[in-house]
Amino acid sequence: MNYFTLSKKSSIAYLLVSLLLVGGCASNRVNRQTYRPAEARKVDKASQFLKVHMSNGYVYVLNSWEIDDTAGVKGDGKLFDYNRDLVKEGSFQIPFRDVSLFETNEVNPPPQIVAMSLVTGVSVALTLYCIANPKACFGSCPTFYVWDGKRMQVQAEGFSASIAPALEERDIDALYLARPTNRDLEMWVTNEALETHVIRYAALLLARRTENGRVFVTPSGEFYQTDSISGPATATAEEGDCLGKLSAVDGNEYFSTADSANLASTEEIQLRFDRVPGGNLGLVLGYRQTLLTTFLFYQELAYMGNSVGYWIAGLQQDKLGFAKAVKSQLWGALGAVEVLVQDKDGRWIKEGEVSEVGPIATNVEMIPLNIALPESAKIKLRLTRGLWRLDYAALARITARVEPERILPKSVVRGDSIVDNKAKEEMSGIAGPLVTLPGDKYSVIYRLPEDYRNYELFLDTKGYYLEWMRKEWADEENAGMALMMFSNPGKYLRILAPEFKKIEPQIERSFWSSKYVEH
Amino acid sequence: MSNTNLPALKLLLVAAIAIFSGCASVQAPSGYLPGASETQWDVYGGWITVAYSDSGTINTADGEFIGFQDSVVYVLTKSEPVSIRCEDVRSASFDIYSKKTWLFAGWTLLGSVSVLSHGYYAVLSLPLWLLTGIPSTISESLDGRYAENTPTIYWWQSISKFSRFPQGIPKQVDLRELKLKRFSL
């Protein structure tokens, strides 16, 4: 909805000016003092005006004045009679004997002006900050919350790369931190951004796990039971030791800053594992993206400007191969988190990669390793600088491949209390799709097996979403740059590097502080 | 409109109601009272409304506060001067200068609207605006106002400095000849 008929920037500018003008017009507080002639010495000489009330009801209003202890009052001003008609204007010499009272008025700004001015200052600064960083504000993706033992925690973001119907795809996310407390697992499905979400389905996948093991999904959607999960003995990035940041899925993440000349520049992290178990192994990674892709996405929308509808339609028609270009060239240029293993000859062999798009929820995935590792093994991660946040790395012994059981929603509640059977069917893939708008929230109940603690939970979603265009973005419309993202993403990433570096230090804080709605 | 904005808009509405319901209304005719700065050179008394008992009925006199002397309150109404014995007064309210309550209210509402540009920061900035703006607006509406039920002599003495004749009613003045301040709406 447009709150203003003017452009947003103009409206905000008018608003700020109005705030300042209103503040400047606020009134003052009056402190009136009266003095008998005998108290003439006490009269506040700093007062700009002096009123001299006479015994006959007349009053002098003097705008420059002085009191002589013996002669009386001298000054310039006006004399009014008791009906307050003007009698005379000019200089006066007023003897004390005819004076009844002196009156001064001290006028001060009220204290509430100070408080309101402070709040205005903070508010204006905040507004200017959000204007200056439009691509740092109001961002999100389809988000899914599940109980983690302490609170409802965002544990998955669905199909974050599916930014148009043509890019619709299935997405499987591990609910790695889910801690169901009974057979009815509650999941919140929320739309927290200025986006339209189109959800074909949101199903739960349950994979049985062993007592001490866990089940991991690979980027290609295969599920493996594992046991003997162990972290690295050392983890070294270019900046130094990062072992502590990779020890658990706890939000304490390793990440670097982007290269100032090329957003596709890479870095490497060296992992060393001791006492590697025998058998088939997989490298488990917990990761998510930084806001670099969010920036690139929003910047591309800005370059598309008012023509964004044509571009999205073109993407849908795919006459120019845009969809393929996004999937292969752009993501290819940006790069994944590549996993390389050193073979017995010392060569680094790429074993796979993880690359799920999205800055909100941590993905936990496993790359099965084809090369048999020695007891002390080295694994290298190659990743794009400033693009990835790594939370976890571990080796797991694969014991079996499993097929998960698929669970559809048992019930769906819209908002806080409205039972929505239509949404239940839509989220089950029976009807639909379910379309959500900013601020929408659904509480979905999945019925788990009796021995639900023996299952690993995954979220299986399919759909796409449409980012809402912001007026401030349209100012940067540039068809050439918009096309470059598809035709020459390498160059595109080099050109945008300085722009991203300008906002990189504060983009995380701005992004998380500016969700359209908090659930 | 997204339903997410509804709570914020409801809050703004409640705030607006709170602002205006907590404010004191000025009973002086529009244009009569000087601004706060103008009180330095304004030569008239403030505007007073007095409810008083007269032969068993309650009457109201409102007009310029002319003065207080010998336990008698003098009010120049639009039609005539009225003198009221202090002990007959049931209540009195008195304004010295015109307030700019609407400016504070507008300031608060504009500020509250401006948080729409703050994204999630609005969770902090909107309450900040309301918690500062509402008390400030109410405070402004009460500023320069005196009101009292069954006011004492001391109360009258304390506010008599805001009358036309703070020194007391001059002997030479015939109250019937007094003219009310000419003012434009």
Short mmCIF file of N, CA and C in Angstrom, two decimals, chain A residues 278-415:
data_model
loop_
_atom_site.label_atom_id
_atom_site.label_comp_id
_atom_site.label_asym_id
_atom_site.label_seq_id
_atom_site.Cartn_x
_atom_site.Cartn_y
_atom_site.Cartn_z
N GLY A 278 37.00 -45.39 9.83
CA GLY A 278 36.97 -46.04 8.53
C GLY A 278 35.56 -46.03 7.98
N GLY A 279 35.43 -46.53 6.73
CA GLY A 279 34.12 -46.61 6.12
C GLY A 279 33.81 -45.41 5.24
N ASN A 280 32.55 -45.38 4.79
CA ASN A 280 32.13 -44.25 3.95
C ASN A 280 31.89 -43.02 4.82
N LEU A 281 32.45 -41.95 4.36
CA LEU A 281 32.36 -40.73 5.15
C LEU A 281 31.66 -39.61 4.38
N GLY A 282 31.18 -38.66 5.13
CA GLY A 282 30.63 -37.46 4.52
C GLY A 282 31.04 -36.24 5.34
N LEU A 283 31.20 -35.12 4.66
CA LEU A 283 31.51 -33.88 5.38
C LEU A 283 30.20 -33.12 5.60
N VAL A 284 29.91 -32.88 6.85
CA VAL A 284 28.69 -32.14 7.19
C VAL A 284 29.03 -30.67 7.33
N LEU A 285 28.26 -29.83 6.72
CA LEU A 285 28.48 -28.38 6.81
C LEU A 285 27.20 -27.69 7.26
N GLY A 286 27.36 -26.81 8.22
CA GLY A 286 26.27 -25.91 8.60
C GLY A 286 26.62 -24.53 8.05
N TYR A 287 25.73 -23.92 7.28
CA TYR A 287 26.10 -22.68 6.60
C TYR A 287 24.86 -21.90 6.17
N ARG A 288 25.08 -20.69 5.90
CA ARG A 288 24.09 -19.85 5.22
C ARG A 288 24.83 -18.75 4.49
N GLN A 289 24.12 -17.94 3.77
CA GLN A 289 24.77 -16.85 3.04
C GLN A 289 24.79 -15.57 3.88
N THR A 290 25.72 -14.71 3.53
CA THR A 290 25.67 -13.35 4.07
C THR A 290 24.60 -12.60 3.29
N LEU A 291 24.55 -11.30 3.43
CA LEU A 291 23.56 -10.51 2.71
C LEU A 291 24.05 -10.05 1.34
N LEU A 292 25.17 -10.62 0.91
CA LEU A 292 25.68 -10.23 -0.41
C LEU A 292 24.68 -10.56 -1.51
N THR A 293 24.10 -11.76 -1.47
CA THR A 293 23.13 -12.10 -2.52
C THR A 293 21.87 -11.25 -2.41
N THR A 294 21.48 -10.92 -1.18
CA THR A 294 20.33 -10.03 -1.00
C THR A 294 20.61 -8.68 -1.66
N PHE A 295 21.83 -8.18 -1.42
CA PHE A 295 22.22 -6.90 -2.04
C PHE A 295 22.16 -7.01 -3.56
N LEU A 296 22.75 -8.09 -4.07
CA LEU A 296 22.79 -8.24 -5.53
C LEU A 296 21.38 -8.35 -6.11
N PHE A 297 20.52 -9.06 -5.41
CA PHE A 297 19.14 -9.24 -5.86
C PHE A 297 18.42 -7.89 -5.88
N TYR A 298 18.53 -7.17 -4.79
CA TYR A 298 17.85 -5.88 -4.71
C TYR A 298 18.44 -4.88 -5.71
N GLN A 299 19.77 -4.96 -5.89
CA GLN A 299 20.40 -4.05 -6.84
C GLN A 299 19.93 -4.36 -8.26
N GLU A 300 19.78 -5.64 -8.55
CA GLU A 300 19.30 -6.01 -9.88
C GLU A 300 17.87 -5.50 -10.09
N LEU A 301 17.05 -5.63 -9.05
CA LEU A 301 15.69 -5.08 -9.15
C LEU A 301 15.72 -3.58 -9.36
N ALA A 302 16.69 -2.92 -8.70
CA ALA A 302 16.83 -1.47 -8.87
C ALA A 302 17.21 -1.15 -10.30
N TYR A 303 18.12 -1.94 -10.88
CA TYR A 303 18.49 -1.69 -12.28
C TYR A 303 17.32 -1.97 -13.23
N MET A 304 16.49 -2.95 -12.88
CA MET A 304 15.30 -3.21 -13.70
C MET A 304 14.30 -2.06 -13.57
N GLY A 305 14.30 -1.43 -12.42
CA GLY A 305 13.50 -0.22 -12.20
C GLY A 305 12.03 -0.43 -12.48
N ASN A 306 11.44 0.57 -13.15
CA ASN A 306 10.01 0.49 -13.43
C ASN A 306 9.67 -0.58 -14.45
N SER A 307 10.68 -1.11 -15.10
CA SER A 307 10.44 -2.15 -16.11
C SER A 307 10.54 -3.54 -15.51
N VAL A 308 10.54 -3.63 -14.19
CA VAL A 308 10.77 -4.92 -13.55
C VAL A 308 9.73 -5.95 -14.00
N GLY A 309 8.51 -5.49 -14.30
CA GLY A 309 7.47 -6.41 -14.74
C GLY A 309 7.83 -7.07 -16.06
N TYR A 310 8.42 -6.28 -16.97
CA TYR A 310 8.83 -6.84 -18.27
C TYR A 310 9.94 -7.87 -18.08
N TRP A 311 10.86 -7.53 -17.18
CA TRP A 311 11.99 -8.45 -16.95
C TRP A 311 11.51 -9.77 -16.37
N ILE A 312 10.60 -9.67 -15.38
CA ILE A 312 10.11 -10.90 -14.75
C ILE A 312 9.31 -11.70 -15.77
N ALA A 313 8.52 -10.99 -16.62
CA ALA A 313 7.77 -11.69 -17.66
C ALA A 313 8.73 -12.37 -18.63
N GLY A 314 9.81 -11.66 -18.96
CA GLY A 314 10.83 -12.24 -19.85
C GLY A 314 11.45 -13.47 -19.23
N LEU A 315 11.67 -13.38 -17.93
CA LEU A 315 12.23 -14.53 -17.20
C LEU A 315 11.27 -15.71 -17.29
N GLN A 316 9.97 -15.40 -17.19
CA GLN A 316 8.96 -16.45 -17.25
C GLN A 316 8.89 -17.08 -18.64
N GLN A 317 8.90 -16.21 -19.66
CA GLN A 317 8.87 -16.72 -21.03
C GLN A 317 10.18 -17.42 -21.39
N ASP A 318 11.23 -16.93 -20.79
CA ASP A 318 12.57 -17.49 -20.96
C ASP A 318 13.03 -17.48 -22.41
N LYS A 319 12.57 -16.47 -23.17
CA LYS A 319 13.01 -16.39 -24.56
C LYS A 319 14.50 -16.10 -24.66
N LEU A 320 15.01 -15.37 -23.68
CA LEU A 320 16.43 -15.01 -23.74
C LEU A 320 17.29 -15.92 -22.86
N GLY A 321 16.69 -16.95 -22.34
CA GLY A 321 17.48 -17.87 -21.52
C GLY A 321 17.85 -17.28 -20.18
N PHE A 322 17.02 -16.35 -19.69
CA PHE A 322 17.33 -15.69 -18.43
C PHE A 322 17.37 -16.68 -17.26
N ALA A 323 16.34 -17.56 -17.23
CA ALA A 323 16.26 -18.48 -16.10
C ALA A 323 17.51 -19.34 -16.02
N LYS A 324 17.94 -19.82 -17.17
CA LYS A 324 19.14 -20.66 -17.20
C LYS A 324 20.36 -19.83 -16.79
N ALA A 325 20.35 -18.57 -17.24
CA ALA A 325 21.50 -17.70 -16.92
C ALA A 325 21.59 -17.46 -15.42
N VAL A 326 20.43 -17.28 -14.79
CA VAL A 326 20.45 -17.05 -13.34
C VAL A 326 20.98 -18.29 -12.63
N LYS A 327 20.42 -19.45 -13.02
CA LYS A 327 20.78 -20.68 -12.34
C LYS A 327 22.23 -21.08 -12.55
N SER A 328 22.71 -20.91 -13.77
CA SER A 328 24.07 -21.39 -14.04
C SER A 328 25.10 -20.27 -13.94
N GLN A 329 24.92 -19.23 -14.76
CA GLN A 329 25.99 -18.23 -14.86
C GLN A 329 26.14 -17.39 -13.58
N LEU A 330 25.01 -16.85 -13.08
CA LEU A 330 25.15 -15.97 -11.93
C LEU A 330 25.59 -16.75 -10.70
N TRP A 331 24.84 -17.81 -10.39
CA TRP A 331 25.24 -18.59 -9.22
C TRP A 331 26.63 -19.19 -9.43
N GLY A 332 26.94 -19.53 -10.70
CA GLY A 332 28.26 -20.07 -11.01
C GLY A 332 29.35 -19.04 -10.76
N ALA A 333 29.07 -17.82 -11.17
CA ALA A 333 30.06 -16.75 -10.96
C ALA A 333 30.23 -16.44 -9.48
N LEU A 334 29.12 -16.46 -8.76
CA LEU A 334 29.21 -16.17 -7.33
C LEU A 334 29.96 -17.26 -6.58
N GLY A 335 29.67 -18.49 -6.95
CA GLY A 335 30.42 -19.59 -6.37
C GLY A 335 29.74 -20.20 -5.17
N ALA A 336 30.08 -21.47 -4.94
CA ALA A 336 29.51 -22.24 -3.83
C ALA A 336 30.58 -22.42 -2.75
N VAL A 337 30.22 -23.23 -1.75
CA VAL A 337 31.25 -23.68 -0.80
C VAL A 337 31.73 -25.04 -1.32
N GLU A 338 32.91 -25.03 -1.91
CA GLU A 338 33.43 -26.26 -2.50
C GLU A 338 34.21 -27.06 -1.46
N VAL A 339 34.04 -28.36 -1.55
CA VAL A 339 34.74 -29.27 -0.64
C VAL A 339 35.81 -30.02 -1.43
N LEU A 340 37.05 -29.85 -1.02
CA LEU A 340 38.17 -30.51 -1.69
C LEU A 340 38.90 -31.40 -0.69
N VAL A 341 39.24 -32.57 -1.16
CA VAL A 341 39.91 -33.54 -0.29
C VAL A 341 41.27 -33.88 -0.91
N GLN A 342 42.26 -33.98 -0.01
CA GLN A 342 43.60 -34.29 -0.50
C GLN A 342 43.73 -35.81 -0.67
N ASP A 343 44.09 -36.23 -1.88
CA ASP A 343 44.25 -37.67 -2.09
C ASP A 343 45.63 -38.11 -1.64
N LYS A 344 45.91 -39.41 -1.82
CA LYS A 344 47.17 -39.95 -1.31
C LYS A 344 48.37 -39.37 -2.02
N ASP A 345 48.16 -38.77 -3.20
CA ASP A 345 49.28 -38.14 -3.93
C ASP A 345 49.41 -36.65 -3.58
N GLY A 346 48.60 -36.20 -2.70
CA GLY A 346 48.71 -34.80 -2.29
C GLY A 346 47.91 -33.84 -3.15
N ARG A 347 47.18 -34.36 -4.10
CA ARG A 347 46.39 -33.49 -4.98
C ARG A 347 45.04 -33.17 -4.32
N TRP A 348 44.54 -31.97 -4.59
CA TRP A 348 43.24 -31.59 -4.04
C TRP A 348 42.15 -31.95 -5.04
N ILE A 349 41.27 -32.81 -4.62
CA ILE A 349 40.20 -33.28 -5.49
C ILE A 349 38.87 -32.73 -4.99
N LYS A 350 38.10 -32.08 -5.89
CA LYS A 350 36.79 -31.55 -5.49
C LYS A 350 35.80 -32.70 -5.33
N GLU A 351 35.18 -32.76 -4.16
CA GLU A 351 34.24 -33.84 -3.87
C GLU A 351 32.78 -33.40 -3.93
N GLY A 352 32.59 -32.14 -3.96
CA GLY A 352 31.21 -31.65 -4.03
C GLY A 352 31.13 -30.21 -3.55
N GLU A 353 29.91 -29.71 -3.47
CA GLU A 353 29.73 -28.33 -3.01
C GLU A 353 28.34 -28.15 -2.44
N VAL A 354 28.24 -27.19 -1.57
CA VAL A 354 26.92 -26.78 -1.08
C VAL A 354 26.72 -25.32 -1.48
N SER A 355 25.48 -24.96 -1.76
CA SER A 355 25.30 -23.61 -2.31
C SER A 355 23.89 -23.08 -2.09
N GLU A 356 23.20 -23.53 -1.09
CA GLU A 356 21.82 -23.07 -0.94
C GLU A 356 21.78 -21.56 -0.69
N VAL A 357 20.88 -20.93 -1.40
CA VAL A 357 20.74 -19.47 -1.32
C VAL A 357 19.93 -19.10 -0.08
N GLY A 358 20.31 -18.01 0.55
CA GLY A 358 19.50 -17.50 1.65
C GLY A 358 20.33 -17.09 2.85
N PRO A 359 20.03 -15.92 3.42
CA PRO A 359 20.84 -15.42 4.54
C PRO A 359 20.21 -15.65 5.92
N ILE A 360 19.03 -16.28 5.99
CA ILE A 360 18.31 -16.27 7.25
C ILE A 360 18.55 -17.51 8.10
N ALA A 361 18.28 -18.68 7.53
CA ALA A 361 18.36 -19.91 8.32
C ALA A 361 19.62 -20.69 7.94
N THR A 362 20.19 -21.32 8.92
CA THR A 362 21.39 -22.14 8.67
C THR A 362 20.98 -23.47 8.05
N ASN A 363 21.62 -23.80 6.94
CA ASN A 363 21.40 -25.09 6.29
C ASN A 363 22.42 -26.08 6.84
N VAL A 364 21.98 -27.30 7.05
CA VAL A 364 22.91 -28.36 7.42
C VAL A 364 22.81 -29.45 6.36
N GLU A 365 23.89 -29.64 5.63
CA GLU A 365 23.90 -30.61 4.54
C GLU A 365 25.19 -31.42 4.60
N MET A 366 25.18 -32.52 3.90
CA MET A 366 26.37 -33.37 3.90
C MET A 366 26.83 -33.65 2.47
N ILE A 367 28.15 -33.62 2.30
CA ILE A 367 28.76 -34.01 1.02
C ILE A 367 29.39 -35.39 1.22
N PRO A 368 28.84 -36.43 0.62
CA PRO A 368 29.49 -37.74 0.71
C PRO A 368 30.86 -37.70 0.03
N LEU A 369 31.83 -38.30 0.66
CA LEU A 369 33.19 -38.28 0.12
C LEU A 369 33.48 -39.60 -0.59
N ASN A 370 34.01 -39.49 -1.78
CA ASN A 370 34.33 -40.69 -2.56
C ASN A 370 35.73 -41.20 -2.28
N ILE A 371 36.60 -40.28 -1.84
CA ILE A 371 37.98 -40.65 -1.59
C ILE A 371 38.12 -41.16 -0.16
N ALA A 372 38.77 -42.29 -0.01
CA ALA A 372 39.03 -42.83 1.32
C ALA A 372 40.04 -41.94 2.03
N LEU A 373 39.71 -41.57 3.24
CA LEU A 373 40.59 -40.63 3.97
C LEU A 373 41.55 -41.39 4.86
N PRO A 374 42.77 -40.87 5.02
CA PRO A 374 43.70 -41.45 5.98
C PRO A 374 43.24 -41.15 7.41
N GLU A 375 43.93 -41.67 8.38
CA GLU A 375 43.54 -41.45 9.78
C GLU A 375 43.62 -39.98 10.16
N SER A 376 44.61 -39.30 9.57
CA SER A 376 44.67 -37.84 9.73
C SER A 376 44.47 -37.22 8.35
N ALA A 377 43.34 -36.58 8.17
CA ALA A 377 42.96 -36.14 6.83
C ALA A 377 42.84 -34.62 6.74
N LYS A 378 43.16 -34.12 5.56
CA LYS A 378 43.02 -32.69 5.31
C LYS A 378 41.88 -32.46 4.31
N ILE A 379 41.04 -31.54 4.64
CA ILE A 379 39.95 -31.15 3.75
C ILE A 379 40.00 -29.63 3.61
N LYS A 380 39.77 -29.21 2.39
CA LYS A 380 39.84 -27.77 2.13
C LYS A 380 38.46 -27.27 1.67
N LEU A 381 38.05 -26.15 2.21
CA LEU A 381 36.83 -25.49 1.74
C LEU A 381 37.22 -24.27 0.93
N ARG A 382 36.71 -24.19 -0.27
CA ARG A 382 36.97 -23.00 -1.10
C ARG A 382 35.64 -22.27 -1.26
N LEU A 383 35.62 -21.02 -0.88
CA LEU A 383 34.35 -20.29 -0.88
C LEU A 383 34.56 -18.83 -1.28
N THR A 384 33.52 -18.24 -1.76
CA THR A 384 33.56 -16.83 -2.17
C THR A 384 33.67 -15.94 -0.94
N ARG A 385 34.62 -15.03 -0.99
CA ARG A 385 34.82 -14.14 0.16
C ARG A 385 33.56 -13.29 0.41
N GLY A 386 33.19 -13.23 1.67
CA GLY A 386 32.08 -12.34 2.03
C GLY A 386 30.72 -12.85 1.64
N LEU A 387 30.64 -14.08 1.12
CA LEU A 387 29.35 -14.61 0.66
C LEU A 387 28.77 -15.64 1.62
N TRP A 388 29.63 -16.32 2.36
CA TRP A 388 29.16 -17.45 3.16
C TRP A 388 29.45 -17.26 4.63
N ARG A 389 28.54 -17.76 5.45
CA ARG A 389 28.74 -17.81 6.90
C ARG A 389 28.75 -19.28 7.30
N LEU A 390 29.88 -19.75 7.80
CA LEU A 390 30.03 -21.15 8.16
C LEU A 390 29.87 -21.31 9.66
N ASP A 391 28.99 -22.24 10.04
CA ASP A 391 28.69 -22.44 11.46
C ASP A 391 29.17 -23.80 11.96
N TYR A 392 29.34 -24.73 11.03
CA TYR A 392 29.59 -26.10 11.50
C TYR A 392 30.32 -26.88 10.43
N ALA A 393 31.25 -27.68 10.86
CA ALA A 393 31.94 -28.62 9.95
C ALA A 393 32.25 -29.87 10.76
N ALA A 394 31.95 -31.04 10.19
CA ALA A 394 32.21 -32.30 10.90
C ALA A 394 32.27 -33.44 9.89
N LEU A 395 32.99 -34.46 10.27
CA LEU A 395 32.99 -35.69 9.48
C LEU A 395 32.01 -36.66 10.10
N ALA A 396 31.25 -37.36 9.26
CA ALA A 396 30.28 -38.33 9.77
C ALA A 396 30.44 -39.62 9.00
N ARG A 397 30.33 -40.73 9.73
CA ARG A 397 30.42 -42.02 9.05
C ARG A 397 29.03 -42.42 8.57
N ILE A 398 28.94 -42.70 7.29
CA ILE A 398 27.65 -43.05 6.69
C ILE A 398 27.37 -44.53 6.95
N THR A 399 26.21 -44.80 7.52
CA THR A 399 25.85 -46.20 7.80
C THR A 399 24.80 -46.73 6.85
N ALA A 400 23.94 -45.86 6.37
CA ALA A 400 22.91 -46.36 5.45
C ALA A 400 22.23 -45.19 4.75
N ARG A 401 21.73 -45.51 3.57
CA ARG A 401 20.90 -44.51 2.91
C ARG A 401 19.45 -44.80 3.29
N VAL A 402 18.69 -43.76 3.59
CA VAL A 402 17.31 -43.96 4.04
C VAL A 402 16.35 -43.14 3.19
N GLU A 403 15.14 -43.62 3.14
CA GLU A 403 14.07 -42.87 2.47
C GLU A 403 13.16 -42.28 3.55
N PRO A 404 13.01 -41.03 3.57
CA PRO A 404 12.19 -40.42 4.64
C PRO A 404 10.69 -40.63 4.41
N GLU A 405 9.98 -40.57 5.50
CA GLU A 405 8.52 -40.63 5.45
C GLU A 405 7.98 -39.22 5.28
N ARG A 406 6.99 -39.06 4.45
CA ARG A 406 6.47 -37.71 4.18
C ARG A 406 5.19 -37.47 4.97
N ILE A 407 5.15 -36.39 5.71
CA ILE A 407 4.00 -36.05 6.56
C ILE A 407 3.39 -34.73 6.05
N LEU A 408 2.09 -34.76 5.85
CA LEU A 408 1.39 -33.54 5.42
C LEU A 408 0.75 -32.86 6.64
N PRO A 409 0.41 -31.61 6.52
CA PRO A 409 -0.17 -30.90 7.68
C PRO A 409 -1.44 -31.58 8.19
N LYS A 410 -1.52 -31.64 9.52
CA LYS A 410 -2.73 -32.17 10.15
C LYS A 410 -3.77 -31.06 10.30
N SER A 411 -3.30 -29.88 10.59
CA SER A 411 -4.21 -28.73 10.69
C SER A 411 -3.41 -27.45 10.48
N VAL A 412 -4.14 -26.42 10.08
CA VAL A 412 -3.51 -25.11 9.84
C VAL A 412 -4.36 -24.03 10.48
N VAL A 413 -3.71 -23.17 11.22
CA VAL A 413 -4.40 -22.03 11.83
C VAL A 413 -3.81 -20.75 11.26
N ARG A 414 -4.68 -19.92 10.72
CA ARG A 414 -4.23 -18.64 10.15
C ARG A 414 -4.29 -17.57 11.22
N GLY A 415 -3.25 -16.74 11.26
CA GLY A 415 -3.18 -15.72 12.31
C GLY A 415 -3.05 -16.40 13.65
#
